[in-house]
Amino acid sequence: EMISYYDISGCYILRPWSYKIWELIQEWFNVQIRKLDVENAYFPLFVSQDRLEKEKDHVEGFAPEVAWVTKSGEDDLAAPIAIRPTSETIMYPAFSDWIRSHRDLPLKLNQWSNVVRWEFKDPTPFLRTREFLWQEGHTAHASFDDANVMVRKALDLYRRVYEELLAIPVVPGYKTEKEKFAGGHSTTTVEAYIPVSGRAIQGATSHHLGQNFGKMFDINYQDEKGETQTAWQTSWGLTTRTIGVMIMVHGDDTGLVLPPRVAPLQCVIVPITSKSCPIEKLAPYCGSILESLQEKDIRVKLDDRLIYNPGWKYAHWEQKGVPIRIEVGPRDLEKRGARLVVRFGGEKVDVGVDGLADAVAAKLDEVQKGMFENAVKFRNDHLVKVTEWKDFVPNLELHNLVLTPWCGGEHQDWEEWVKDKSREESLANAGLEGEADTTATSVAAKTLCIPFDQPDLPEGTKCIASGMPATCWVMWGRSY
């Protein structure tokens, strides 16, 4: 009950269970960005062709994915109007109007919206969709360094969304020149690992746009000396892809396994009735447990539906990933207790009613911590260093992320060489001749990031591809 399919390929209905997860992320994120003096706003969905095409590199990066409105009723529009693939070219003309003086800086805005990117690759719910929800932050600053601080603060919020809310470890780092945001100065990213497939996935990105967009859209201001300067800008975004990543990292054969901090329901109370103990007898006791949990701000539901038996309810809520099930039967009523059944790991604990709310709160924290530690261990077990090409593809085949010495993020030609060579060797190993252009899960490796946290690089180490002196470690993987 996370999504329903729609009659337009690549578009999906987010049902309440998944949308609540997005709302919980929104609520947390709004609190955090307000601490950074970022304000929420909303800009139009449409952008004119002239504006969209004003920044050459930017539009070339998005051109294949732009959806256009060309008709109104039966009549052709005088000029086609694009549906936003991102909002730089929508927001920055307004920035130009609003920013006149150094006193107007920094300007920090965020919007929660939908965007449309008409992907031609095979769509995948949550991961690769033609319409998705996101937040996009856009800021303007008086200096490169101030903008850079904003970039890193935004990226750290994304790290915290994944690690503190979703219980998913990520690797923060820089994108290479080949993979950076079109038209930007540099891109930072958090990269996650999906155990079941051995693939990486980009979690969220934060871009330093430099002054490129400022020059294109005349975002100029008078500094303290009365001289005209161009603003330095950032943009950063997080999407509903987060939900898909969470599902794949933590889910099992039974269904969802939800981290407590983003679970729409953190626990569900299931009465177990009998002829001698009907629901009328259990209801007041279950109601008191419900109230005690609500007083602790625990998201809880009493499932007292009579049309389903307890076994059906157990399976239903396990499939939906509710972290804790509270079973209450005749013996529990007699002993003034209840049984806690934990979705992650299957632990069962009998608890007295007087300390039940505190026990549930503590168990939720324990589950959140355990899920993160479990994901960290699995990711670390599949993160390896490779210094010779002969070991590169075999490690991809083992579902590993691969750290290699690299000659620098600017060497796009060698990056393309690795992508092509790894695809060629992987297909040969599998006895295949090629793969479809529309595949969203290529066997080729791509650079994920140049991690901020760099291992030691001994002097004289060579790049795994070019043989030139290595200047950094770069992380590779097969990616979604």
Coordinates of C-alpha atoms in Angstrom, one line a residue:
E1 CA 0.0 0.0 0.0
M2 CA 2.9 2.4 -0.9
I3 CA 2.0 3.2 -4.4
S4 CA -0.6 2.6 -7.1
Y5 CA 0.2 2.5 -10.8
Y6 CA -1.2 5.2 -13.1
D7 CA -2.1 5.1 -16.8
I8 CA 0.9 7.3 -17.8
S9 CA 4.1 5.4 -17.8
G10 CA 6.6 6.6 -15.2
C11 CA 3.9 8.3 -13.0
Y12 CA 2.7 6.8 -9.8
I13 CA 0.2 7.5 -7.0
L14 CA 1.8 7.9 -3.6
R15 CA -0.7 6.4 -1.2
P16 CA -1.0 7.6 2.4
W17 CA 1.5 5.1 3.9
S18 CA 4.4 6.4 1.7
Y19 CA 3.3 10.0 1.7
K20 CA 3.3 10.0 5.5
I21 CA 7.0 9.0 5.3
W22 CA 7.6 12.0 3.1
E23 CA 5.7 14.2 5.4
L24 CA 7.9 13.1 8.4
I25 CA 11.0 13.9 6.4
Q26 CA 9.5 17.3 5.5
E27 CA 8.7 18.1 9.1
W28 CA 12.2 17.3 10.3
F29 CA 13.9 19.1 7.4
N30 CA 11.9 22.2 7.8
V31 CA 13.0 22.5 11.4
Q32 CA 16.6 22.1 10.4
I33 CA 16.6 24.6 7.5
R34 CA 14.9 27.3 9.7
K35 CA 18.0 27.0 11.9
L36 CA 20.0 28.0 8.8
D37 CA 17.7 31.0 8.2
V38 CA 16.2 29.3 5.1
E39 CA 12.7 30.3 4.3
N40 CA 10.1 28.4 2.3
A41 CA 8.5 29.9 -0.8
Y42 CA 6.8 28.6 -4.0
F43 CA 7.5 29.4 -7.6
P44 CA 5.5 28.5 -10.7
L45 CA 5.5 25.1 -12.4
F46 CA 6.1 26.5 -15.9
V47 CA 9.2 28.1 -17.5
S48 CA 9.4 29.9 -20.9
Q49 CA 11.7 28.5 -23.6
D50 CA 13.8 31.6 -23.6
R51 CA 14.5 31.4 -19.9
L52 CA 15.2 27.7 -19.9
E53 CA 17.7 28.0 -22.7
K54 CA 19.5 31.0 -21.3
E55 CA 22.2 28.9 -19.7
K56 CA 23.6 26.8 -22.4
D57 CA 25.3 24.0 -20.4
H58 CA 22.3 23.8 -18.0
V59 CA 19.7 23.3 -20.7
E60 CA 21.9 20.8 -22.6
G61 CA 22.1 18.7 -19.4
F62 CA 18.3 18.6 -19.1
A63 CA 17.1 18.9 -22.7
P64 CA 16.4 15.2 -23.3
E65 CA 14.1 15.1 -20.2
V66 CA 12.1 18.4 -20.6
A67 CA 8.4 18.0 -21.1
W68 CA 6.7 20.8 -23.1
V69 CA 3.2 22.2 -23.2
T70 CA 2.4 23.1 -26.8
K71 CA -1.4 23.5 -26.9
S72 CA -4.2 25.2 -25.0
G73 CA -7.4 23.4 -25.9
E74 CA -7.4 23.0 -29.7
D75 CA -5.0 26.0 -30.3
D76 CA -1.3 25.9 -30.5
L77 CA 0.5 28.1 -28.0
A78 CA 2.5 31.0 -29.5
A79 CA 5.6 29.5 -27.9
P80 CA 6.1 26.2 -26.1
I81 CA 6.2 26.3 -22.3
A82 CA 8.4 23.8 -20.4
I83 CA 7.3 22.0 -17.2
R84 CA 10.1 22.5 -14.6
P85 CA 12.8 19.9 -14.6
T86 CA 14.4 22.0 -11.9
S87 CA 13.9 25.6 -10.9
E88 CA 17.1 27.6 -11.4
T89 CA 15.8 29.3 -14.5
I90 CA 12.4 30.0 -12.9
M91 CA 13.7 31.4 -9.6
Y92 CA 16.8 33.4 -10.7
P93 CA 15.0 36.2 -12.6
A94 CA 13.2 36.9 -9.3
F95 CA 16.5 36.9 -7.5
S96 CA 17.7 39.5 -9.9
D97 CA 14.8 41.7 -9.0
W98 CA 15.1 41.2 -5.3
I99 CA 18.9 41.5 -4.8
R100 CA 20.3 45.0 -5.2
S101 CA 22.6 45.6 -2.3
H102 CA 25.0 43.6 -0.1
R103 CA 22.3 44.1 2.6
D104 CA 20.0 41.8 0.6
L105 CA 22.5 38.9 1.0
P106 CA 22.5 36.1 1.8
L107 CA 19.1 35.2 0.3
K108 CA 18.1 31.7 1.3
L109 CA 15.0 30.0 -0.1
N110 CA 13.5 26.5 -0.2
Q111 CA 10.5 25.2 -2.0
W112 CA 8.6 21.9 -1.7
S113 CA 7.3 21.0 -5.1
N114 CA 7.0 18.5 -7.9
V115 CA 9.2 18.3 -11.0
V116 CA 8.9 16.5 -14.3
R117 CA 11.8 14.8 -16.1
W118 CA 10.7 12.8 -19.0
E119 CA 13.2 10.0 -18.6
F120 CA 13.5 7.6 -21.5
K121 CA 15.1 4.9 -19.3
D122 CA 12.9 2.2 -17.8
P123 CA 10.9 3.8 -15.0
T124 CA 11.1 2.3 -11.4
P125 CA 8.8 3.4 -8.6
F126 CA 10.4 5.9 -6.3
L127 CA 13.8 5.6 -8.0
R128 CA 13.3 6.7 -11.6
T129 CA 9.9 8.4 -12.2
R130 CA 8.8 11.1 -14.6
E131 CA 7.2 13.1 -11.9
F132 CA 8.5 13.2 -8.4
L133 CA 8.3 15.3 -5.3
W134 CA 11.3 17.1 -3.8
Q135 CA 12.6 20.0 -1.9
E136 CA 15.0 22.4 -3.7
G137 CA 17.0 25.0 -1.9
H138 CA 18.4 28.0 -3.7
T139 CA 20.7 30.6 -2.1
A140 CA 22.7 33.7 -3.1
H141 CA 25.8 34.9 -1.2
A142 CA 28.4 37.7 -1.3
S143 CA 31.4 35.3 -1.6
F144 CA 32.5 32.0 -2.9
D145 CA 33.4 30.8 0.6
D146 CA 30.0 31.7 2.1
A147 CA 28.3 29.8 -0.7
N148 CA 30.6 26.9 -0.1
V149 CA 29.6 26.8 3.6
M150 CA 26.0 26.6 2.6
V151 CA 26.7 23.8 0.2
R152 CA 28.3 21.7 2.9
K153 CA 25.6 22.5 5.5
A154 CA 22.9 21.4 3.1
L155 CA 24.7 18.2 2.2
D156 CA 25.2 17.4 5.9
L157 CA 21.4 17.7 6.4
Y158 CA 21.0 15.2 3.6
R159 CA 23.5 12.9 5.4
R160 CA 21.5 13.2 8.5
V161 CA 18.2 12.5 6.7
Y162 CA 19.7 9.2 5.5
E163 CA 21.6 8.2 8.6
E164 CA 19.5 9.6 11.5
L165 CA 16.0 9.2 10.0
L166 CA 16.2 6.4 7.4
A167 CA 19.0 4.4 9.2
I168 CA 21.1 4.3 6.0
P169 CA 24.8 5.0 5.9
V170 CA 26.0 7.3 3.1
V171 CA 29.4 8.4 1.7
P172 CA 29.6 12.2 1.2
G173 CA 31.9 13.5 -1.5
Y174 CA 32.4 15.5 -4.7
K175 CA 31.1 14.5 -8.1
T176 CA 33.6 14.4 -10.9
E177 CA 33.4 17.0 -13.7
K178 CA 31.6 14.4 -15.8
E179 CA 28.9 13.8 -13.2
K180 CA 28.5 17.3 -11.8
F181 CA 25.3 19.4 -12.2
A182 CA 25.0 20.9 -15.6
G183 CA 26.1 24.6 -15.5
G184 CA 27.4 24.5 -12.0
H185 CA 30.9 25.0 -10.5
S186 CA 30.9 21.8 -8.4
T187 CA 28.6 19.2 -7.0
T188 CA 28.6 17.4 -3.7
T189 CA 26.7 14.2 -3.1
V190 CA 25.8 11.5 -0.5
E191 CA 25.9 8.0 -2.0
A192 CA 24.1 5.0 -0.5
Y193 CA 24.5 1.2 -1.1
I194 CA 21.7 -1.2 -1.8
P195 CA 22.6 -4.7 -0.3
V196 CA 20.2 -6.8 -2.3
S197 CA 21.5 -5.7 -5.7
G198 CA 25.0 -4.6 -4.8
R199 CA 24.4 -1.3 -6.5
A200 CA 24.9 2.3 -5.4
I201 CA 22.4 5.0 -5.6
Q202 CA 22.7 8.8 -5.4
G203 CA 21.0 9.9 -2.3
A204 CA 20.9 13.7 -2.7
T205 CA 23.1 16.5 -4.1
S206 CA 24.2 20.0 -3.1
H207 CA 25.7 22.2 -5.8
H208 CA 28.0 25.2 -5.8
L209 CA 26.8 27.1 -8.8
G210 CA 29.6 29.7 -8.8
Q211 CA 28.7 32.9 -10.6
N212 CA 27.6 31.3 -13.8
F213 CA 23.8 31.7 -13.3
G214 CA 24.4 35.1 -11.6
K215 CA 26.0 36.4 -14.8
M216 CA 23.3 34.9 -17.0
F217 CA 20.4 36.3 -15.0
D218 CA 22.1 39.6 -13.8
I219 CA 22.0 38.7 -10.1
N220 CA 24.2 41.7 -9.2
Y221 CA 24.5 43.9 -6.1
Q222 CA 26.4 46.9 -4.8
D223 CA 29.0 45.9 -2.2
E224 CA 30.1 48.0 0.8
K225 CA 32.4 50.1 -1.5
G226 CA 29.6 50.8 -4.0
E227 CA 31.1 48.5 -6.6
T228 CA 29.0 46.1 -8.7
Q229 CA 29.5 42.4 -7.9
T230 CA 27.8 39.2 -9.0
A231 CA 26.3 36.9 -6.4
W232 CA 27.6 33.4 -5.7
Q233 CA 24.9 30.8 -5.6
T234 CA 24.0 27.3 -4.4
S235 CA 21.2 24.8 -5.1
W236 CA 20.4 21.6 -3.4
G237 CA 17.7 18.9 -3.5
L238 CA 16.3 15.8 -1.9
T239 CA 13.5 13.7 -3.5
T240 CA 11.0 11.0 -2.8
R241 CA 13.7 8.6 -4.1
T242 CA 14.6 8.5 -0.4
I243 CA 11.6 6.3 0.2
G244 CA 12.7 3.8 -2.4
V245 CA 16.3 3.7 -1.0
M246 CA 14.9 3.0 2.4
I247 CA 12.7 0.2 1.1
M248 CA 15.5 -1.6 -0.7
V249 CA 18.1 -1.2 2.1
H250 CA 15.9 -2.5 4.9
G251 CA 13.1 -4.6 3.3
D252 CA 13.0 -8.4 3.6
D253 CA 11.0 -11.3 2.2
T254 CA 8.0 -10.5 4.4
G255 CA 7.7 -6.9 3.3
L256 CA 8.8 -3.5 4.6
V257 CA 11.0 -2.9 7.6
L258 CA 10.6 0.7 8.6
P259 CA 13.0 2.7 10.7
P260 CA 10.9 4.0 13.7
R261 CA 11.7 7.7 13.1
V262 CA 9.9 7.7 9.7
A263 CA 7.4 4.9 10.3
P264 CA 3.8 6.3 9.8
L265 CA 2.9 4.0 12.8
Q266 CA 5.6 3.2 15.2
C267 CA 3.5 0.5 16.9
V268 CA 0.1 -1.2 16.6
I269 CA -1.9 -2.7 19.4
V270 CA -3.6 -6.0 18.5
P271 CA -6.2 -7.3 21.0
I272 CA -6.5 -11.1 21.2
T273 CA -10.0 -12.0 22.1
S274 CA -11.7 -15.2 23.2
K275 CA -15.2 -16.3 24.3
S276 CA -14.3 -15.7 27.9
C277 CA -12.6 -12.4 27.1
P278 CA -14.5 -10.5 24.3
I279 CA -13.4 -7.2 22.9
E280 CA -15.7 -5.4 25.2
K281 CA -13.7 -6.7 28.2
L282 CA -10.3 -6.0 26.5
A283 CA -11.1 -2.6 25.0
P284 CA -10.7 -0.4 28.2
Y285 CA -7.3 -2.0 28.9
C286 CA -6.1 -1.6 25.3
G287 CA -7.4 2.0 25.4
S288 CA -5.4 2.8 28.4
I289 CA -2.2 1.4 26.7
L290 CA -3.1 3.5 23.6
E291 CA -3.4 6.7 25.7
S292 CA -0.1 6.1 27.6
L293 CA 1.8 5.7 24.3
Q294 CA 0.1 8.8 22.8
E295 CA 1.2 10.8 25.8
K296 CA 4.8 9.9 24.8
D297 CA 4.1 11.1 21.3
I298 CA 4.5 7.6 19.9
R299 CA 2.6 7.1 16.6
V300 CA 0.3 4.2 17.6
K301 CA -3.0 2.6 16.4
L302 CA -5.4 0.2 18.1
D303 CA -6.4 -2.3 15.6
D304 CA -9.7 -3.4 17.1
R305 CA -11.4 -4.4 13.8
L306 CA -13.6 -7.5 14.4
I307 CA -13.7 -8.7 10.7
Y308 CA -10.0 -9.8 10.9
N309 CA -8.5 -12.3 13.3
P310 CA -5.2 -11.6 15.1
G311 CA -3.1 -13.8 12.8
W312 CA -4.3 -11.8 9.8
K313 CA -3.5 -8.5 11.6
Y314 CA 0.0 -9.8 12.5
A315 CA 0.8 -10.5 8.8
H316 CA -0.8 -7.3 7.7
W317 CA 1.2 -5.0 9.9
E318 CA 4.4 -7.0 9.5
Q319 CA 4.1 -6.5 5.7
K320 CA 3.6 -2.8 6.2
G321 CA 6.8 -2.7 8.3
V322 CA 5.4 -1.3 11.6
P323 CA 8.4 -1.5 14.0
I324 CA 6.6 -2.9 17.1
R325 CA 3.4 -4.9 17.5
I326 CA 1.8 -5.0 21.0
E327 CA -0.2 -8.1 21.6
V328 CA -2.8 -7.9 24.4
G329 CA -4.7 -11.1 25.3
P330 CA -6.7 -12.4 28.3
R331 CA -3.5 -13.4 30.2
D332 CA -2.0 -10.0 29.6
L333 CA -5.2 -8.4 31.0
E334 CA -4.9 -10.7 34.1
K335 CA -1.2 -10.0 34.6
R336 CA -1.4 -6.3 33.7
G337 CA 1.1 -6.6 31.0
A338 CA 1.5 -6.9 27.2
R339 CA 3.9 -8.6 24.7
L340 CA 6.1 -6.5 22.4
V341 CA 7.0 -8.1 19.0
V342 CA 9.8 -6.3 17.1
R343 CA 9.6 -6.3 13.3
F344 CA 13.4 -5.9 12.9
G345 CA 14.9 -9.1 14.2
G346 CA 11.7 -10.6 15.5
E347 CA 12.4 -10.2 19.2
K348 CA 9.5 -10.8 21.7
V349 CA 9.4 -9.2 25.1
D350 CA 6.8 -9.3 27.8
V351 CA 6.4 -6.0 29.6
G352 CA 4.3 -4.8 32.6
V353 CA 1.8 -2.1 31.8
D354 CA 3.2 0.4 34.2
G355 CA 6.5 0.7 32.4
L356 CA 5.1 -0.1 28.9
A357 CA 5.3 3.3 27.3
D358 CA 8.9 3.8 28.5
A359 CA 9.8 0.3 27.3
V360 CA 8.3 1.0 23.9
A361 CA 10.1 4.3 23.5
A362 CA 13.4 2.7 24.5
K363 CA 12.8 -0.2 22.1
L364 CA 12.1 2.1 19.2
D365 CA 15.4 3.9 19.8
E366 CA 17.2 0.5 20.1
V367 CA 15.6 -0.6 16.8
Q368 CA 16.6 2.6 15.0
K369 CA 20.2 2.2 16.2
G370 CA 20.3 -1.5 15.3
M371 CA 19.0 -1.0 11.8
F372 CA 21.7 1.7 11.1
E373 CA 24.5 -0.5 12.5
N374 CA 23.3 -3.5 10.4
A375 CA 23.3 -1.4 7.3
V376 CA 26.7 0.1 8.1
K377 CA 28.2 -3.4 8.5
F378 CA 26.8 -4.7 5.3
R379 CA 28.0 -1.6 3.4
N380 CA 31.5 -1.7 4.9
D381 CA 31.8 -5.4 4.1
H382 CA 31.2 -4.5 0.4
L383 CA 33.5 -1.4 0.2
V384 CA 36.9 -2.5 -1.1
K385 CA 40.1 -0.8 -2.3
V386 CA 41.5 -1.9 -5.7
T387 CA 44.7 -0.6 -7.2
E388 CA 45.0 -2.8 -10.4
W389 CA 42.5 -3.0 -13.2
K390 CA 42.5 -6.8 -13.3
D391 CA 40.7 -6.7 -9.9
F392 CA 38.2 -4.0 -10.8
V393 CA 35.4 -5.9 -12.7
P394 CA 35.7 -9.1 -10.5
N395 CA 34.9 -6.9 -7.5
L396 CA 31.9 -5.3 -9.2
E397 CA 30.7 -8.9 -9.8
L398 CA 30.9 -9.5 -6.1
H399 CA 28.5 -6.6 -5.5
N400 CA 31.1 -4.3 -4.1
L401 CA 31.7 -0.6 -4.2
V402 CA 35.2 0.0 -5.4
L403 CA 37.7 2.7 -4.2
T404 CA 40.5 3.2 -6.7
P405 CA 43.4 5.6 -7.1
W406 CA 42.5 8.3 -9.7
C407 CA 44.2 10.9 -11.8
G408 CA 41.6 13.5 -10.9
G409 CA 37.9 14.4 -11.4
E410 CA 38.7 16.4 -14.5
H411 CA 39.7 13.4 -16.6
Q412 CA 36.4 12.7 -18.3
D413 CA 38.0 10.7 -21.1
W414 CA 39.4 8.1 -18.7
E415 CA 36.2 8.1 -16.8
E416 CA 34.4 7.1 -20.0
W417 CA 37.1 4.5 -20.7
V418 CA 36.4 2.8 -17.4
K419 CA 32.6 2.9 -18.0
D420 CA 33.0 1.3 -21.5
K421 CA 35.7 -1.2 -20.5
S422 CA 33.8 -2.4 -17.4
R423 CA 30.6 -2.8 -19.4
E424 CA 32.5 -4.8 -22.1
E425 CA 34.2 -7.1 -19.6
S426 CA 31.0 -7.6 -17.6
L427 CA 28.9 -8.5 -20.6
A428 CA 31.6 -10.9 -21.9
N429 CA 31.7 -12.6 -18.5
A430 CA 27.9 -13.1 -18.7
G431 CA 28.1 -14.2 -22.3
L432 CA 26.0 -11.3 -23.5
E433 CA 26.6 -9.1 -26.6
G434 CA 25.1 -5.8 -25.3
E435 CA 22.4 -4.1 -23.2
A436 CA 19.4 -2.0 -24.1
D437 CA 19.9 1.8 -24.1
T438 CA 16.8 2.1 -21.9
T439 CA 18.1 0.0 -19.1
A440 CA 18.2 1.8 -15.8
T441 CA 20.6 -0.9 -14.3
S442 CA 23.7 -1.0 -16.6
V443 CA 26.5 -3.4 -15.8
A444 CA 29.0 -0.6 -16.4
A445 CA 30.7 1.1 -13.5
K446 CA 30.4 4.8 -13.0
T447 CA 32.1 7.2 -10.6
L448 CA 29.9 7.8 -7.5
C449 CA 32.0 10.4 -5.8
I450 CA 35.4 11.5 -4.7
P451 CA 34.9 10.9 -0.9
F452 CA 35.6 13.8 1.5
D453 CA 37.2 11.2 3.8
Q454 CA 40.2 10.2 1.7
P455 CA 42.3 7.1 2.7
D456 CA 46.1 7.6 2.6
L457 CA 47.5 7.8 -0.9
P458 CA 51.1 6.7 -1.0
E459 CA 53.4 8.8 -3.1
G460 CA 53.9 7.2 -6.6
T461 CA 50.5 5.5 -6.7
K462 CA 49.2 5.3 -10.2
C463 CA 45.7 5.9 -11.5
I464 CA 44.0 2.5 -12.1
A465 CA 43.0 3.5 -15.7
S466 CA 45.4 6.0 -17.2
G467 CA 48.6 5.0 -15.3
M468 CA 49.2 8.7 -14.5
P469 CA 50.1 9.8 -11.0
A470 CA 47.0 9.5 -8.8
T471 CA 45.8 12.6 -7.0
C472 CA 42.8 11.1 -5.0
W473 CA 40.7 8.0 -4.4
V474 CA 37.4 7.8 -6.2
M475 CA 34.5 5.5 -5.5
W476 CA 33.0 3.5 -8.3
G477 CA 30.0 1.2 -8.5
R478 CA 27.2 -0.1 -10.6
S479 CA 24.4 2.4 -10.0
Y480 CA 20.7 3.0 -10.4

